PDB file of C-alpha atoms in Angstrom:
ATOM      1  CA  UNK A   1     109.126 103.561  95.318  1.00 91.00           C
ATOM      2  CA  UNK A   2     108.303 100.853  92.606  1.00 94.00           C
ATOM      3  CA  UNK A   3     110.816  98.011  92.593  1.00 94.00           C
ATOM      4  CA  UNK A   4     109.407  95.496  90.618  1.00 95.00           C
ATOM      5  CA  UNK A   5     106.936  95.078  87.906  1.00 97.00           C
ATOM      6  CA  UNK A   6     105.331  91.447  88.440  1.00 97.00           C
ATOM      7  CA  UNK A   7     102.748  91.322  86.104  1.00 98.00           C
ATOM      8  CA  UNK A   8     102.115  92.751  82.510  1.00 98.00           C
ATOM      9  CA  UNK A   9     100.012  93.536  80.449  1.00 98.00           C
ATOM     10  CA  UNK A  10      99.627  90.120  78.371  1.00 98.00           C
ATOM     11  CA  UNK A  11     100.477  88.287  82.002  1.00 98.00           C
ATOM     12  CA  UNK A  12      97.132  89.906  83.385  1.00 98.00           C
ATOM     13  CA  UNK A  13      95.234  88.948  80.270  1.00 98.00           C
ATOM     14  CA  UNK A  14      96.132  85.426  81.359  1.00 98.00           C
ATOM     15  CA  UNK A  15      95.582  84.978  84.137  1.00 98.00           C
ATOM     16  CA  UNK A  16      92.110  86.179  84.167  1.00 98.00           C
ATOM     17  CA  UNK A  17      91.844  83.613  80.838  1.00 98.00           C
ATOM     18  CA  UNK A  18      92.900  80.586  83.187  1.00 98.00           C
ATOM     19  CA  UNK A  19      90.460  82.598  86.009  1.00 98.00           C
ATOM     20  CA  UNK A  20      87.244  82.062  83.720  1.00 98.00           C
ATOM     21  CA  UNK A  21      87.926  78.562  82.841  1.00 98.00           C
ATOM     22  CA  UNK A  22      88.381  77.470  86.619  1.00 98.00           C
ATOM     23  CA  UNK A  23      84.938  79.550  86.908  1.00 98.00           C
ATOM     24  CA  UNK A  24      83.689  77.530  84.461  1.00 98.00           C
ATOM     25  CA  UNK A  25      85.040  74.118  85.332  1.00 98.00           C
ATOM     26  CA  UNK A  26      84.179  74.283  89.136  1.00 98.00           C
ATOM     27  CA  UNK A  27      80.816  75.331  88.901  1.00 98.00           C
ATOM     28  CA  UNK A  28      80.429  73.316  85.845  1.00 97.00           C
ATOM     29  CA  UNK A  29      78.901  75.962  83.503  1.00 97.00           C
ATOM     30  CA  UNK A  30      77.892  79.538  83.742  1.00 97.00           C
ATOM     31  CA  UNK A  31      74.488  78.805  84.696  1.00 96.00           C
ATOM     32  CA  UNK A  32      73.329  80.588  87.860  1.00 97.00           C
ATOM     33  CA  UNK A  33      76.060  82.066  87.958  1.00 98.00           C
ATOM     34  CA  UNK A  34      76.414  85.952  88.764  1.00 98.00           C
ATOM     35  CA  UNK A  35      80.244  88.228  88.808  1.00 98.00           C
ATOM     36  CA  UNK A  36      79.861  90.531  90.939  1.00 98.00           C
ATOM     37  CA  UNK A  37      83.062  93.403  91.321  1.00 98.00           C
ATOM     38  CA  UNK A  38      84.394  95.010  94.468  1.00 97.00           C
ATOM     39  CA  UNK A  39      84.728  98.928  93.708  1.00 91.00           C
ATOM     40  CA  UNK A  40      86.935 100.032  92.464  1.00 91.00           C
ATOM     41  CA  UNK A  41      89.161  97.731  90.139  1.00 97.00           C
ATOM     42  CA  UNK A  42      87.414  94.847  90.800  1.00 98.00           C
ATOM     43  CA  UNK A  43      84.324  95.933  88.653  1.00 97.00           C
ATOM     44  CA  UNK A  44      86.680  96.133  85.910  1.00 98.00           C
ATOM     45  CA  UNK A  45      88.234  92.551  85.959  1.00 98.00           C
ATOM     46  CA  UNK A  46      84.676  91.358  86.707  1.00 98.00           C
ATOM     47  CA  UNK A  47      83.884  92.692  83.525  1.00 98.00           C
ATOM     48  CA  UNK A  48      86.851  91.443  81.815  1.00 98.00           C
ATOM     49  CA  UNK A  49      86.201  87.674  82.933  1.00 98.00           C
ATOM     50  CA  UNK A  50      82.340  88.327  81.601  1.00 98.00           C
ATOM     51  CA  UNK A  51      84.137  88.959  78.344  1.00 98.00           C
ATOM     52  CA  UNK A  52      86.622  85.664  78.583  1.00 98.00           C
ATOM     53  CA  UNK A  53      83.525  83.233  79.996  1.00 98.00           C
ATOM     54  CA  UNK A  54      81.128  84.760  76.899  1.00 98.00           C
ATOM     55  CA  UNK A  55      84.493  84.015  74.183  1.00 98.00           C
ATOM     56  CA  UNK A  56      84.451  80.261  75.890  1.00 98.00           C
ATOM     57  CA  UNK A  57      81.477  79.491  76.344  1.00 98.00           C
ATOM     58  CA  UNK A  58      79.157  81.870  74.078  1.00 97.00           C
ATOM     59  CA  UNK A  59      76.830  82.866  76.927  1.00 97.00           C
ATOM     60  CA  UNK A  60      76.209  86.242  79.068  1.00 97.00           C
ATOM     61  CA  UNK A  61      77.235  86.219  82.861  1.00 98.00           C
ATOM     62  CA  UNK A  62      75.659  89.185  84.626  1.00 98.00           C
ATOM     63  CA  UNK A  63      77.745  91.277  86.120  1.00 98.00           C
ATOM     64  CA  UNK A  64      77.426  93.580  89.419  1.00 97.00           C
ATOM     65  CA  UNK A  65      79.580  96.317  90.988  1.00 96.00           C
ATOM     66  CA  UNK A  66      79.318  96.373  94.882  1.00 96.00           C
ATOM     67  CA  UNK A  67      80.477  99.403  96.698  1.00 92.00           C
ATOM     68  CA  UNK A  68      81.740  98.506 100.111  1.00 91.00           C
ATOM     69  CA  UNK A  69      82.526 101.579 102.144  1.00 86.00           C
ATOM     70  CA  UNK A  70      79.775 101.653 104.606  1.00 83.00           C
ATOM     71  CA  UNK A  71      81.064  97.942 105.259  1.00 85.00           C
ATOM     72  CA  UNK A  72      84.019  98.226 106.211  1.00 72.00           C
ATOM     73  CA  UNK A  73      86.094  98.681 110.085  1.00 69.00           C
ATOM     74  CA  UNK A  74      88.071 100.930 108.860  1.00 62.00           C
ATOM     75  CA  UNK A  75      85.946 103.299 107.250  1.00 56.00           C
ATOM     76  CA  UNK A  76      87.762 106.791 105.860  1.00 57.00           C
ATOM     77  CA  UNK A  77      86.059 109.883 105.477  1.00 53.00           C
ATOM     78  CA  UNK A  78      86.489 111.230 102.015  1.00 54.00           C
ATOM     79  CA  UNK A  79      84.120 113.975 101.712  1.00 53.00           C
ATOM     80  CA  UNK A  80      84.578 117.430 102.625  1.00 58.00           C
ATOM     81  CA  UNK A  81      81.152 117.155 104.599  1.00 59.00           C
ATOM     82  CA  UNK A  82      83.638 114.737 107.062  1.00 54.00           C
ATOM     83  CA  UNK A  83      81.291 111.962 105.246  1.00 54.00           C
ATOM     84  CA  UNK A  84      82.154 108.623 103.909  1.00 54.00           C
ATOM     85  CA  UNK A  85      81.840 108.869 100.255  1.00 58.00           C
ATOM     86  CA  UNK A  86      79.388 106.343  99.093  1.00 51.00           C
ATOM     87  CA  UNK A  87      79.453 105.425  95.065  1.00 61.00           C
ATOM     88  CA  UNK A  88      76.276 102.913  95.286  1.00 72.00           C
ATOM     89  CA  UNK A  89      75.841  99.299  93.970  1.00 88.00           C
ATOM     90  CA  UNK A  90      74.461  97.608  91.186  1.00 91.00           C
ATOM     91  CA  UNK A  91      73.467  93.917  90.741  1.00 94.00           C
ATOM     92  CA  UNK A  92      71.283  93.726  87.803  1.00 92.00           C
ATOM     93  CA  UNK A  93      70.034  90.216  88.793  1.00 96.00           C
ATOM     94  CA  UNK A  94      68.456  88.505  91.738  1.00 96.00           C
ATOM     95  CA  UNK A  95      71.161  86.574  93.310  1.00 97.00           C
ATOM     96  CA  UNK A  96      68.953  84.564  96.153  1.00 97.00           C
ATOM     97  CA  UNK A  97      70.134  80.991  95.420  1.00 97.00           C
ATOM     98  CA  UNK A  98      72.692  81.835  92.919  1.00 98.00           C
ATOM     99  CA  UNK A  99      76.386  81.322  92.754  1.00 98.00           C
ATOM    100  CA  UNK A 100      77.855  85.046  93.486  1.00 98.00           C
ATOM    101  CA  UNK A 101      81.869  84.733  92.403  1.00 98.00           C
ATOM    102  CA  UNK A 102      83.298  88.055  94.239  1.00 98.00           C
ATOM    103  CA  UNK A 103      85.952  89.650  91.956  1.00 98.00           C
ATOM    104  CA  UNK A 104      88.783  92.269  93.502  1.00 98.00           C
ATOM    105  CA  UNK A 105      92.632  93.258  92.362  1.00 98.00           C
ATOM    106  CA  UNK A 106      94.267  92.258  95.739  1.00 98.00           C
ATOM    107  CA  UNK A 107      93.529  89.976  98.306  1.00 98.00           C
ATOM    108  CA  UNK A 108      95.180  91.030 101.892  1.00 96.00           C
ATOM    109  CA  UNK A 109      94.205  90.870 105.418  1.00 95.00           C
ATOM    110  CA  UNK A 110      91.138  89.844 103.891  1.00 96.00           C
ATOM    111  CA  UNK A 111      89.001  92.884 105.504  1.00 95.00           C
ATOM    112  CA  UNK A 112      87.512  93.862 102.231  1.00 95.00           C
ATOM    113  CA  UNK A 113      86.134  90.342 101.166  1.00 97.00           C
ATOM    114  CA  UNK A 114      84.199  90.451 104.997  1.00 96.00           C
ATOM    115  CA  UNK A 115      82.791  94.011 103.928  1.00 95.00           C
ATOM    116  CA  UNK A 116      82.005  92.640 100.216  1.00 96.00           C
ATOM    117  CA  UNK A 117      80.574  89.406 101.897  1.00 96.00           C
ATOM    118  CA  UNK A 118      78.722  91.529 104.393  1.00 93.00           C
ATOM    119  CA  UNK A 119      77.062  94.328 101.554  1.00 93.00           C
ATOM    120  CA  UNK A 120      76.170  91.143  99.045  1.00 95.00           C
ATOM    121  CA  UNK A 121      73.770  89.443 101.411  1.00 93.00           C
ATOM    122  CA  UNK A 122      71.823  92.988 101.523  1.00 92.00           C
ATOM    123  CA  UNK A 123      70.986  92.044  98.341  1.00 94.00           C
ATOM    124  CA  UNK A 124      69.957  88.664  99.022  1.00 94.00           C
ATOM    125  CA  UNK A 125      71.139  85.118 100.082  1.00 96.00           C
ATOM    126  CA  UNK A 126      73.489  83.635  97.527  1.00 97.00           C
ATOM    127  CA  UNK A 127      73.730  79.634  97.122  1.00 97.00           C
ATOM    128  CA  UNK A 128      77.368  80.150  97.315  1.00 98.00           C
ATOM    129  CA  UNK A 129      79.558  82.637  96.976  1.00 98.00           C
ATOM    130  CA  UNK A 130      83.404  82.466  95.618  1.00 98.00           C
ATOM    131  CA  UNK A 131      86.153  85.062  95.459  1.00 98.00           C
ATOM    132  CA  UNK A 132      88.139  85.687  92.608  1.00 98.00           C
ATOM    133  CA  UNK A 133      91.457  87.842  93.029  1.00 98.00           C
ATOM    134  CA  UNK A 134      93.901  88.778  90.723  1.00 98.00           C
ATOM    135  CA  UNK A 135      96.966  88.827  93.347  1.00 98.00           C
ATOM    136  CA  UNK A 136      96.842  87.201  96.463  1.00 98.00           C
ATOM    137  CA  UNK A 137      99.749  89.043  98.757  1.00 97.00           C
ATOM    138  CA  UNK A 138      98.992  86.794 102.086  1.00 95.00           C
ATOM    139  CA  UNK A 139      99.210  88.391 105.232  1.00 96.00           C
ATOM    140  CA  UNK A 140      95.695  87.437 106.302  1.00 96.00           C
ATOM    141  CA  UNK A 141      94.042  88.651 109.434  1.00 95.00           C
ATOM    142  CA  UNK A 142      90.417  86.681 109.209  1.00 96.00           C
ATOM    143  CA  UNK A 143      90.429  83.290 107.643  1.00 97.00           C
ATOM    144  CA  UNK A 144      89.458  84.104 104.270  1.00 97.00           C
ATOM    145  CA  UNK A 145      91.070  82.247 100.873  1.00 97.00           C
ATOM    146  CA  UNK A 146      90.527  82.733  97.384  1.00 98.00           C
ATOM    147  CA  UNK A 147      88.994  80.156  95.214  1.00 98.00           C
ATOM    148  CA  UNK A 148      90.452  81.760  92.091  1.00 98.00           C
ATOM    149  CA  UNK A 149      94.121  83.778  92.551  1.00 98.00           C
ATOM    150  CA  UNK A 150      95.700  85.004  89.447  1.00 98.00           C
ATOM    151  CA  UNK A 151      99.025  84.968  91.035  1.00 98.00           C
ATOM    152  CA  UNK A 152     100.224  84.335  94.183  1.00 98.00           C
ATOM    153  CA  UNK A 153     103.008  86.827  95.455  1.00 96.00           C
ATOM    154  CA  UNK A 154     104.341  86.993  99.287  1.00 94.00           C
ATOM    155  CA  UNK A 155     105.463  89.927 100.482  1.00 95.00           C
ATOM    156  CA  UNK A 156     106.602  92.029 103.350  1.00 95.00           C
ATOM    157  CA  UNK A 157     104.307  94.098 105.417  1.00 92.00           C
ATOM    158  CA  UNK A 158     106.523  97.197 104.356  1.00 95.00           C
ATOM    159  CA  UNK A 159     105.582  96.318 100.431  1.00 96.00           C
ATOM    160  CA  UNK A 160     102.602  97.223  98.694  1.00 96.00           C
ATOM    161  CA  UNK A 161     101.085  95.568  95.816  1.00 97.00           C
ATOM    162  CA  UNK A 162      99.754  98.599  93.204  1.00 97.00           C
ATOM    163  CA  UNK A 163      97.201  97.248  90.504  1.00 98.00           C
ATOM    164  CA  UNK A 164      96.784  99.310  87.270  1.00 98.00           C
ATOM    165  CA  UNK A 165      94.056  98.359  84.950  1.00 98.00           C
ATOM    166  CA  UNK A 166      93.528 100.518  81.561  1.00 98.00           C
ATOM    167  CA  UNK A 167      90.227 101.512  82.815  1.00 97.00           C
ATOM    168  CA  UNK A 168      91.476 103.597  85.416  1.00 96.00           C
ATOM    169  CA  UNK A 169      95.086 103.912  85.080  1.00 97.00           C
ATOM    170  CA  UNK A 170      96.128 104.212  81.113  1.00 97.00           C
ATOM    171  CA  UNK A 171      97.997 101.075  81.207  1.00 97.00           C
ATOM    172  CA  UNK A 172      98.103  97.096  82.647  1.00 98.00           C
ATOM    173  CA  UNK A 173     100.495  96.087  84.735  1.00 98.00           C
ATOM    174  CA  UNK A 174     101.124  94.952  88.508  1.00 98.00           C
ATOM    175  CA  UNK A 175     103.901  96.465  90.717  1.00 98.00           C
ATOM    176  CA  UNK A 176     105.460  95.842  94.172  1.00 97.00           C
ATOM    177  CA  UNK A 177     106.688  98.386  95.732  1.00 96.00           C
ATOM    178  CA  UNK A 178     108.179  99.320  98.770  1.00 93.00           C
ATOM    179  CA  UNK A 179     106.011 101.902 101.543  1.00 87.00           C
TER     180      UNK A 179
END
């Protein structure tokens, strides 16, 4: 049941605004500098900061979409084959030596940044790599932090953060709501 919307539409728009110009600030540019987005949402506000950082600063940042399933230690089977259903990757650049800024909707126990962390460096060794989240909700179980949160908002275990990006979901908005 939803209680609570905590983020809107023009709310989302800026915080991924003040997102790409702490991007661009810390690593003092764009340059060598790859987005890469956790399926599913996170391609899409990897995308959307691609779009803020080329407004700012008038230059491309490649963008990737990393699909974590076979990472992860709690894998689901999705399939009707009792499979894992696998949608693929796609990082359009070499990222060996680059800076690799991991983008997802929600930041938790911190289980899917490992997987994310774990897939990327099948693609090669990054200089660095940062995580970009649009909610942080805490309750961490590894010791993982953001470098770039949109917003922070605690909750209880019982809640559950719901991201809905247009892409996907028809409309942009963040919700709490209880399990």
């Amino acid at each position: 049941m939803q209680k609570a919307i905590v983020l809107d539409e023009q709310a989302i728009r800026r915080a991924l605004t003040r997102i790409a110009h702490e991007i661009i600030e810390r690593n003092k540019g764009i340059e060598d500098v790859v987005l890469v987005g956790i399926r599913t949402r996170g391609i899409f506000l990897a995308r959307r900061l691609a779009e803020k950082i080329n407004q700012i600063e008038g230059k491309n940042v490649p963008v990737g979409e990393l699909d974590i399933t076979l990472y992860r230690d709690d894998l689901s089977i999705k399939t009707k084959d009792k499979e894992p259903e696998v949608l693929g990757s796609d990082i359009p650049v070499d990222i060996h030596n680059k800076t690799v800024v991991l983008v997802d909707d929600v930041l938790y126990t911190g289980r899917t940044v490992r997987a994310g962390m774990e897939a990327l460096i099948d693609f090669g060794r990054p200089g660095l790599i940062q995580l970009a989240v649009l909610v942080d909700r805490g309750h961490r179980e590894l010791p993982i932090r953001a470098d770039y949160v949109g917003k922070n908002i605690p909750t209880a275990k019982t809640e559950m953060i719901v991201v809905d990006l247009v892409e996907v979901d028809h409309i942009d908005q963040v919700t709490i709501h209880d399990t």
